[in-house]
CSV table of C-alpha atoms in Angstrom, one decimal:
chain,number,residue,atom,x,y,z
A,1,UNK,CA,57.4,137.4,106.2
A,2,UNK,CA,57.1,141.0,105.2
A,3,UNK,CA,60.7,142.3,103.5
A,4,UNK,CA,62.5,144.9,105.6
A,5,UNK,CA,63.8,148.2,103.6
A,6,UNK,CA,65.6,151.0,105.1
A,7,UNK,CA,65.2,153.9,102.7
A,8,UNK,CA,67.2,156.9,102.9
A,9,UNK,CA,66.4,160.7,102.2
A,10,UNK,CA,68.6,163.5,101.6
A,11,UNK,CA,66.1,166.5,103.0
A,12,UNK,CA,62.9,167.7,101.2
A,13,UNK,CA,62.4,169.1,97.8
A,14,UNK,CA,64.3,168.4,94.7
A,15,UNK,CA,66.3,171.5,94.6
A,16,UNK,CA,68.2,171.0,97.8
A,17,UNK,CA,66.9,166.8,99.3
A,18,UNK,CA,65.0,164.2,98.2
A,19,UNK,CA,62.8,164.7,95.1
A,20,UNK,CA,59.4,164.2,97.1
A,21,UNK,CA,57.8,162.0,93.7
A,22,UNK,CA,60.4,159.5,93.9
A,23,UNK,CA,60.2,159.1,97.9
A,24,UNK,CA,56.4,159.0,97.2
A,25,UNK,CA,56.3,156.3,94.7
A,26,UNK,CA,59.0,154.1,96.3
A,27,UNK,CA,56.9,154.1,99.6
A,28,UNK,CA,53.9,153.6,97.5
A,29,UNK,CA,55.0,150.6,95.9
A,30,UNK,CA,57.1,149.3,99.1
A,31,UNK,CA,53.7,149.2,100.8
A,32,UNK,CA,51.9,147.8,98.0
A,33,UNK,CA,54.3,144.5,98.5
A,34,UNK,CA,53.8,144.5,102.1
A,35,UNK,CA,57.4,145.8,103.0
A,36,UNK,CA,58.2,147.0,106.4
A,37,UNK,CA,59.4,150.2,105.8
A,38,UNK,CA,62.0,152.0,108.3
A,39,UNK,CA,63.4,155.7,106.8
A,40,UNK,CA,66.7,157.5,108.0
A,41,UNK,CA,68.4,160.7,107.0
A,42,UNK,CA,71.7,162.1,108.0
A,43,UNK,CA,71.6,164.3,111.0
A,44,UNK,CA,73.8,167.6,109.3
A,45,UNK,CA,73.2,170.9,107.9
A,46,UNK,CA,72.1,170.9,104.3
A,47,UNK,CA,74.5,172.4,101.9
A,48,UNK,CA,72.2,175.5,101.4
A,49,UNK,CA,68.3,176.1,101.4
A,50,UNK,CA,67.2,176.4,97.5
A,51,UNK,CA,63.8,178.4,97.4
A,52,UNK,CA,62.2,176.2,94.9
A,53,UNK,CA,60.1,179.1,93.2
A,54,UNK,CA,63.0,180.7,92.0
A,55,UNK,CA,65.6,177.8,92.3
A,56,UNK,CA,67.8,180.1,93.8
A,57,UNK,CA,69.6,179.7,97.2
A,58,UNK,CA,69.1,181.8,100.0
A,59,UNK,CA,71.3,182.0,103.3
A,60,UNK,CA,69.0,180.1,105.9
A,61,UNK,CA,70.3,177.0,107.4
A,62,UNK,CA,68.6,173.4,107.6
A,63,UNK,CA,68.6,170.2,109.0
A,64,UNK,CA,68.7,167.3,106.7
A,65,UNK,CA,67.2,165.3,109.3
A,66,UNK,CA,64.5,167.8,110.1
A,67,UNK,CA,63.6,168.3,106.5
A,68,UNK,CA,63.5,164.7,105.5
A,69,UNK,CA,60.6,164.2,108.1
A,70,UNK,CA,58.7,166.0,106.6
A,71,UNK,CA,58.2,163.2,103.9
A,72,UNK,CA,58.3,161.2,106.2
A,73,UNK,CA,55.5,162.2,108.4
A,74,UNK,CA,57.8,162.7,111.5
A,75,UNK,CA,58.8,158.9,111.6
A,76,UNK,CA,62.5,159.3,110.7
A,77,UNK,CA,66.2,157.5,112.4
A,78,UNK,CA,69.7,159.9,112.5
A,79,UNK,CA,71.5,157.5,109.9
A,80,UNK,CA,74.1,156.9,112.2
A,81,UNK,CA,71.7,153.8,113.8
A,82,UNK,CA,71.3,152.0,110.6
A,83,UNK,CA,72.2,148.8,111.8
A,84,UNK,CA,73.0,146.8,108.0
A,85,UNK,CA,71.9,143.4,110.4
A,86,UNK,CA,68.4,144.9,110.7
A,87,UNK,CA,66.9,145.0,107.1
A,88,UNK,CA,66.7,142.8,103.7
A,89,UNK,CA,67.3,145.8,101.6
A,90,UNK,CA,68.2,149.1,101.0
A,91,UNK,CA,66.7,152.5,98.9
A,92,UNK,CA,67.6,155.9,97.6
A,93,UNK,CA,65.4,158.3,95.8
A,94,UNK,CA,67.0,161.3,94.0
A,95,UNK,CA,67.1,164.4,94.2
A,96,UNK,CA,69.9,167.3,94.5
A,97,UNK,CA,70.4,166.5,98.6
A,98,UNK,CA,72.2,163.2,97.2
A,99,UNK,CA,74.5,165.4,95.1
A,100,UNK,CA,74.6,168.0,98.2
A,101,UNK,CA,74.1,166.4,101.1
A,102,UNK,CA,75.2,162.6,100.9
A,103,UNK,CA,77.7,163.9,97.9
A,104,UNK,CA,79.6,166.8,97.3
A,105,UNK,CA,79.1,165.7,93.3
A,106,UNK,CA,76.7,168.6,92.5
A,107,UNK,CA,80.0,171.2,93.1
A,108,UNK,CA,83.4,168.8,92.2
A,109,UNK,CA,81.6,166.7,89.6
A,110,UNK,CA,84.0,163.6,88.4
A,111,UNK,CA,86.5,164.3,91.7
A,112,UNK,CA,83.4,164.0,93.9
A,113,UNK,CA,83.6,162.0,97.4
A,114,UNK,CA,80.5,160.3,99.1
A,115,UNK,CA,79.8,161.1,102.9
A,116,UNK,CA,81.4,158.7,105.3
A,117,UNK,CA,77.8,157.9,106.9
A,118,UNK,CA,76.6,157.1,103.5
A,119,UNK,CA,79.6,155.3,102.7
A,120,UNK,CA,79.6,152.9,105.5
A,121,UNK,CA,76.0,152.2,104.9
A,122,UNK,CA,76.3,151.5,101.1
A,123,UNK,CA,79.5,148.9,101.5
A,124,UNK,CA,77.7,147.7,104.7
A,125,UNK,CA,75.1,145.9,102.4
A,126,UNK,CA,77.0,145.3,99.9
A,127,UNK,CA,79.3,143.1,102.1
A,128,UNK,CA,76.2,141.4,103.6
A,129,UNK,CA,74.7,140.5,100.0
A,130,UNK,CA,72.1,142.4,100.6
A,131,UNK,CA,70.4,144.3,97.4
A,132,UNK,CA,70.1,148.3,96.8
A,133,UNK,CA,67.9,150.5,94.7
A,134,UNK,CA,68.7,153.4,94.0
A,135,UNK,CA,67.4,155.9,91.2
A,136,UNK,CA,67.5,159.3,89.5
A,137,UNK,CA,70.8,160.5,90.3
A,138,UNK,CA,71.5,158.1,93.2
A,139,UNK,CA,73.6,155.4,91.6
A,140,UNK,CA,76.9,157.9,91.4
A,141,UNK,CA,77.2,157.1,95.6
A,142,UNK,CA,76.8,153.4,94.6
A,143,UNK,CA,79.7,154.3,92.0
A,144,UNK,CA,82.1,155.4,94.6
A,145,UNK,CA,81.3,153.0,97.2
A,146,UNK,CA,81.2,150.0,94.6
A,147,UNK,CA,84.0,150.5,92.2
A,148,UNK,CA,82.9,149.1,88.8
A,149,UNK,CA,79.6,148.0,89.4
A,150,UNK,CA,76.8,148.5,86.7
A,151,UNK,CA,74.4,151.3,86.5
A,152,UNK,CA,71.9,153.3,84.6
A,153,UNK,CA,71.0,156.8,85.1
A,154,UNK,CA,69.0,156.5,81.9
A,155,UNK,CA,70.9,157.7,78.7
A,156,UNK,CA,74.4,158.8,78.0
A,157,UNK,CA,73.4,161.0,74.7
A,158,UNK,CA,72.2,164.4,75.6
A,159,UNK,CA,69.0,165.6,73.8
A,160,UNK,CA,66.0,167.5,75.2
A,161,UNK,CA,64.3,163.6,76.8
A,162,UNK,CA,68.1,162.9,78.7
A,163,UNK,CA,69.1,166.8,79.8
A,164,UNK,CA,71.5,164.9,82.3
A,165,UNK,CA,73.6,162.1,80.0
A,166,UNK,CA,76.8,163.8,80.8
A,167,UNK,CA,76.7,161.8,84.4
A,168,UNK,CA,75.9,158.7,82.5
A,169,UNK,CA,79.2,159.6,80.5
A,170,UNK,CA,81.1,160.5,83.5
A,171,UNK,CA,80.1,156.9,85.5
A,172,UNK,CA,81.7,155.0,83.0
A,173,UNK,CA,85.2,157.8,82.6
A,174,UNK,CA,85.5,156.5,86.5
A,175,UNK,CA,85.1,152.9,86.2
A,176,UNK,CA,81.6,152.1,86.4
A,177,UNK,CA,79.9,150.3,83.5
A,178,UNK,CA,76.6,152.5,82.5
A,179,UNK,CA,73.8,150.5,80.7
A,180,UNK,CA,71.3,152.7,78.4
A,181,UNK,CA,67.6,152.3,79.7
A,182,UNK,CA,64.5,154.1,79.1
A,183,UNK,CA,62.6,155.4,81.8
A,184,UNK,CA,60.4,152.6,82.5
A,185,UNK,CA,63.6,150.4,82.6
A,186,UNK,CA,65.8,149.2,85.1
A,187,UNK,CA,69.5,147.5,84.9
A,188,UNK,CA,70.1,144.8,87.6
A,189,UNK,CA,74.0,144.3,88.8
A,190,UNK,CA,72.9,140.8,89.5
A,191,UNK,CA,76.8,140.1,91.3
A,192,UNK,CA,76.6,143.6,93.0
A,193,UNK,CA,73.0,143.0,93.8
A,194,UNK,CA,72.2,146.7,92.5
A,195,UNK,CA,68.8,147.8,90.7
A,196,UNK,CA,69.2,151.1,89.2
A,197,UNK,CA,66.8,153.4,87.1
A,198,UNK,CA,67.0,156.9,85.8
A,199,UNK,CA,63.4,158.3,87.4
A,200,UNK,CA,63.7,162.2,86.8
A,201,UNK,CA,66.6,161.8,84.6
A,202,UNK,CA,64.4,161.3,82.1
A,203,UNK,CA,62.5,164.3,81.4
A,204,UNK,CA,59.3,161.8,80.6
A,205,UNK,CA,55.4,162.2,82.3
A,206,UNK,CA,55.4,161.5,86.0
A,207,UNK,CA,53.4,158.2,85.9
A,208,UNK,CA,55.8,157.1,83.7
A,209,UNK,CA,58.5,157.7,86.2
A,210,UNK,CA,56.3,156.6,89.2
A,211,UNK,CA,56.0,153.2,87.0
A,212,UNK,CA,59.6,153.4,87.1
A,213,UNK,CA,60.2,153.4,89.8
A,214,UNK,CA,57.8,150.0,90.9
A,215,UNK,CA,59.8,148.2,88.5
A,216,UNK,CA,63.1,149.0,90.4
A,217,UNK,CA,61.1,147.9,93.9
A,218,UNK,CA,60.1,144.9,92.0
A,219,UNK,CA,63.4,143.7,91.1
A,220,UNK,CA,64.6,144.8,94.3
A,221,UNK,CA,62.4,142.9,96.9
A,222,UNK,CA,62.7,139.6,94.3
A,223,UNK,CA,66.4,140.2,95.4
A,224,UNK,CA,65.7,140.1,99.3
Protein backbone atom coordinates (compact mmCIF):
# COMPACT_ATOMS: atom_id res chain seq x y z
CA UNK A 1 0.00 0.00 0.00
CA UNK A 2 1.29 3.34 -1.17
CA UNK A 3 2.96 5.40 2.07
CA UNK A 4 0.98 8.50 3.01
CA UNK A 5 3.15 11.92 3.48
CA UNK A 6 1.83 15.21 4.45
CA UNK A 7 4.52 17.72 3.46
CA UNK A 8 4.44 21.18 4.59
CA UNK A 9 5.57 24.49 2.89
CA UNK A 10 6.26 27.75 4.30
CA UNK A 11 5.30 30.02 1.00
CA UNK A 12 7.36 30.21 -2.19
CA UNK A 13 10.92 31.26 -2.86
CA UNK A 14 13.85 30.85 -0.54
CA UNK A 15 14.09 34.33 0.54
CA UNK A 16 10.76 34.55 2.28
CA UNK A 17 8.99 30.30 1.97
CA UNK A 18 9.88 27.25 0.91
CA UNK A 19 13.14 26.94 -1.07
CA UNK A 20 11.33 25.66 -4.33
CA UNK A 21 14.56 22.94 -5.10
CA UNK A 22 13.98 21.22 -1.94
CA UNK A 23 10.06 21.02 -2.32
CA UNK A 24 10.89 19.85 -5.91
CA UNK A 25 13.20 17.12 -5.18
CA UNK A 26 11.19 15.80 -2.05
CA UNK A 27 8.06 15.48 -4.35
CA UNK A 28 10.31 14.09 -6.95
CA UNK A 29 11.59 11.31 -4.96
CA UNK A 30 8.14 10.88 -2.87
CA UNK A 31 6.66 10.01 -6.23
CA UNK A 32 9.39 7.97 -7.45
CA UNK A 33 8.43 5.44 -4.25
CA UNK A 34 4.86 5.60 -5.06
CA UNK A 35 3.93 7.83 -2.00
CA UNK A 36 0.59 9.49 -1.77
CA UNK A 37 1.47 12.86 -1.39
CA UNK A 38 -1.00 15.45 0.39
CA UNK A 39 0.64 19.20 0.94
CA UNK A 40 -0.51 21.90 3.54
CA UNK A 41 0.66 25.43 4.45
CA UNK A 42 -0.37 27.68 7.20
CA UNK A 43 -3.13 29.92 6.29
CA UNK A 44 -1.34 33.60 7.68
CA UNK A 45 0.44 36.56 6.38
CA UNK A 46 4.08 35.94 5.54
CA UNK A 47 6.39 37.93 7.68
CA UNK A 48 7.35 40.18 4.70
CA UNK A 49 7.64 39.81 0.75
CA UNK A 50 11.57 39.50 -0.08
CA UNK A 51 12.01 40.47 -3.87
CA UNK A 52 14.35 37.78 -4.58
CA UNK A 53 16.42 39.90 -7.25
CA UNK A 54 17.59 42.15 -4.75
CA UNK A 55 16.96 40.07 -1.58
CA UNK A 56 15.49 42.96 -0.17
CA UNK A 57 12.01 43.27 1.47
CA UNK A 58 9.48 45.37 0.17
CA UNK A 59 6.09 46.34 1.99
CA UNK A 60 3.39 44.10 0.09
CA UNK A 61 1.61 41.59 1.99
CA UNK A 62 1.14 37.70 1.27
CA UNK A 63 -0.45 34.72 1.98
CA UNK A 64 1.54 31.78 3.09
CA UNK A 65 -1.14 29.63 1.96
CA UNK A 66 -1.63 31.39 -1.36
CA UNK A 67 2.06 31.40 -2.10
CA UNK A 68 2.75 27.81 -1.21
CA UNK A 69 0.30 26.74 -4.03
CA UNK A 70 2.06 27.86 -6.25
CA UNK A 71 4.51 24.83 -5.82
CA UNK A 72 2.00 23.12 -5.30
CA UNK A 73 0.13 23.53 -8.46
CA UNK A 74 -3.02 24.86 -6.61
CA UNK A 75 -3.54 21.43 -4.63
CA UNK A 76 -2.82 22.74 -1.11
CA UNK A 77 -4.86 22.14 2.76
CA UNK A 78 -4.90 25.32 5.45
CA UNK A 79 -2.62 23.32 8.03
CA UNK A 80 -5.16 23.60 10.49
CA UNK A 81 -6.89 20.13 8.91
CA UNK A 82 -3.82 18.03 9.18
CA UNK A 83 -5.35 15.24 10.82
CA UNK A 84 -1.78 13.26 12.42
CA UNK A 85 -4.41 9.91 11.99
CA UNK A 86 -4.43 10.42 8.23
CA UNK A 87 -0.77 9.94 7.09
CA UNK A 88 2.42 7.44 7.67
CA UNK A 89 4.80 10.41 7.66
CA UNK A 90 5.64 13.75 7.66
CA UNK A 91 8.08 16.46 5.54
CA UNK A 92 9.60 19.85 5.67
CA UNK A 93 11.80 21.49 3.04
CA UNK A 94 13.69 24.65 3.92
CA UNK A 95 13.80 27.71 3.21
CA UNK A 96 13.61 31.20 5.13
CA UNK A 97 9.45 30.86 5.51
CA UNK A 98 10.38 28.10 8.21
CA UNK A 99 12.57 30.67 10.03
CA UNK A 100 9.72 33.40 9.19
CA UNK A 101 6.69 31.90 8.87
CA UNK A 102 6.49 28.57 10.95
CA UNK A 103 9.45 30.27 13.28
CA UNK A 104 10.27 33.49 14.38
CA UNK A 105 14.13 32.09 14.46
CA UNK A 106 15.32 34.12 11.48
CA UNK A 107 14.81 37.55 13.98
CA UNK A 108 15.27 36.03 17.89
CA UNK A 109 17.77 33.40 16.89
CA UNK A 110 18.61 31.02 20.16
CA UNK A 111 15.23 32.52 22.16
CA UNK A 112 13.14 31.60 19.04
CA UNK A 113 9.49 30.00 19.51
CA UNK A 114 7.81 27.61 16.83
CA UNK A 115 4.15 28.45 15.65
CA UNK A 116 1.46 26.78 17.65
CA UNK A 117 -0.04 25.17 14.25
CA UNK A 118 3.42 23.86 13.55
CA UNK A 119 3.87 22.84 16.98
CA UNK A 120 0.83 20.75 17.34
CA UNK A 121 1.61 19.03 14.09
CA UNK A 122 5.29 18.19 14.90
CA UNK A 123 4.44 16.56 18.59
CA UNK A 124 1.28 15.22 16.97
CA UNK A 125 3.60 12.55 15.07
CA UNK A 126 5.87 12.33 17.22
CA UNK A 127 3.40 11.00 19.90
CA UNK A 128 1.87 8.61 17.19
CA UNK A 129 5.54 7.14 16.27
CA UNK A 130 5.22 8.32 13.26
CA UNK A 131 8.63 9.41 11.32
CA UNK A 132 9.63 13.20 10.08
CA UNK A 133 11.99 14.56 7.57
CA UNK A 134 12.88 17.50 7.64
CA UNK A 135 16.00 19.36 5.90
CA UNK A 136 17.99 22.55 5.32
CA UNK A 137 17.15 24.64 8.09
CA UNK A 138 14.02 22.69 9.21
CA UNK A 139 15.18 20.56 12.03
CA UNK A 140 15.45 23.81 14.52
CA UNK A 141 11.17 23.41 14.72
CA UNK A 142 11.88 19.74 15.33
CA UNK A 143 14.42 21.14 18.10
CA UNK A 144 11.76 23.02 19.90
CA UNK A 145 9.07 20.68 19.59
CA UNK A 146 11.37 17.56 20.47
CA UNK A 147 13.59 18.62 23.20
CA UNK A 148 16.96 16.78 22.76
CA UNK A 149 16.45 14.86 19.82
CA UNK A 150 19.33 14.40 17.23
CA UNK A 151 19.85 16.52 14.23
CA UNK A 152 22.11 17.62 11.47
CA UNK A 153 21.96 20.73 9.59
CA UNK A 154 25.20 19.75 8.05
CA UNK A 155 28.44 21.13 9.83
CA UNK A 156 29.03 23.08 12.88
CA UNK A 157 32.59 24.73 11.64
CA UNK A 158 32.06 27.68 9.51
CA UNK A 159 34.13 27.90 6.25
CA UNK A 160 33.01 29.02 2.76
CA UNK A 161 31.13 24.91 2.03
CA UNK A 162 29.01 25.38 5.70
CA UNK A 163 28.20 29.46 5.59
CA UNK A 164 25.40 28.49 8.22
CA UNK A 165 27.41 26.21 11.12
CA UNK A 166 26.50 28.78 13.74
CA UNK A 167 22.77 27.07 13.89
CA UNK A 168 24.41 23.66 14.01
CA UNK A 169 26.31 25.32 17.09
CA UNK A 170 23.33 26.84 18.49
CA UNK A 171 21.05 23.27 18.31
CA UNK A 172 23.32 21.74 20.51
CA UNK A 173 23.71 25.28 23.19
CA UNK A 174 19.74 24.37 23.53
CA UNK A 175 19.72 20.78 24.14
CA UNK A 176 19.68 19.11 20.92
CA UNK A 177 22.54 16.76 19.95
CA UNK A 178 23.86 17.94 16.30
CA UNK A 179 25.66 15.14 14.24
CA UNK A 180 28.23 16.45 11.45
CA UNK A 181 27.08 15.17 7.93
CA UNK A 182 28.01 16.02 4.49
CA UNK A 183 25.57 16.95 2.10
CA UNK A 184 24.77 13.74 0.73
CA UNK A 185 24.32 12.47 4.35
CA UNK A 186 21.55 12.04 6.57
CA UNK A 187 21.42 11.40 10.58
CA UNK A 188 18.50 9.15 11.65
CA UNK A 189 17.05 9.80 15.43
CA UNK A 190 16.07 6.21 15.26
CA UNK A 191 14.02 6.65 19.05
CA UNK A 192 12.67 10.05 17.82
CA UNK A 193 11.95 8.62 14.41
CA UNK A 194 13.60 11.87 12.85
CA UNK A 195 15.68 11.95 9.45
CA UNK A 196 17.44 15.14 9.00
CA UNK A 197 19.90 16.54 6.26
CA UNK A 198 21.52 19.87 5.71
CA UNK A 199 20.18 20.39 1.74
CA UNK A 200 21.11 24.14 1.06
CA UNK A 201 23.13 24.34 4.16
CA UNK A 202 25.65 23.14 2.30
CA UNK A 203 26.78 25.45 -0.19
CA UNK A 204 27.47 22.16 -2.65
CA UNK A 205 26.04 21.67 -6.56
CA UNK A 206 22.34 21.19 -6.66
CA UNK A 207 22.29 17.54 -7.76
CA UNK A 208 24.23 16.95 -4.96
CA UNK A 209 21.59 18.43 -2.72
CA UNK A 210 18.68 16.96 -4.79
CA UNK A 211 20.52 13.45 -4.06
CA UNK A 212 20.25 14.60 -0.67
CA UNK A 213 17.57 15.02 -0.22
CA UNK A 214 16.33 11.15 -1.78
CA UNK A 215 18.46 9.82 0.84
CA UNK A 216 16.39 11.54 3.58
CA UNK A 217 12.93 10.20 1.69
CA UNK A 218 14.59 6.88 1.66
CA UNK A 219 15.28 6.57 5.20
CA UNK A 220 12.14 8.22 5.88
CA UNK A 221 9.46 5.96 4.00
CA UNK A 222 11.73 2.68 5.40
CA UNK A 223 10.53 4.28 8.75
CA UNK A 224 6.63 4.26 7.75
Amino acid sequence: MAKRVALILSGCGVYDGTEVHEASAVMVHLSRAGAKVQMFAPDIEMMHVVNHCEGKPGTEKRNVLQESARIARGDITDLAKLEVSAFDALVIPGGFGVAKNLSDWATKGKDYSITPEIEKVIKGFHQAKKPMGMCCISPVLAAKAIPGCEITVGHDCECEKWPYAQVAKTMAELGSKHLNKNVGEVHVDSKNKLVTTSAFMCNAPIHEIFDGVGVMIKEVLKLA
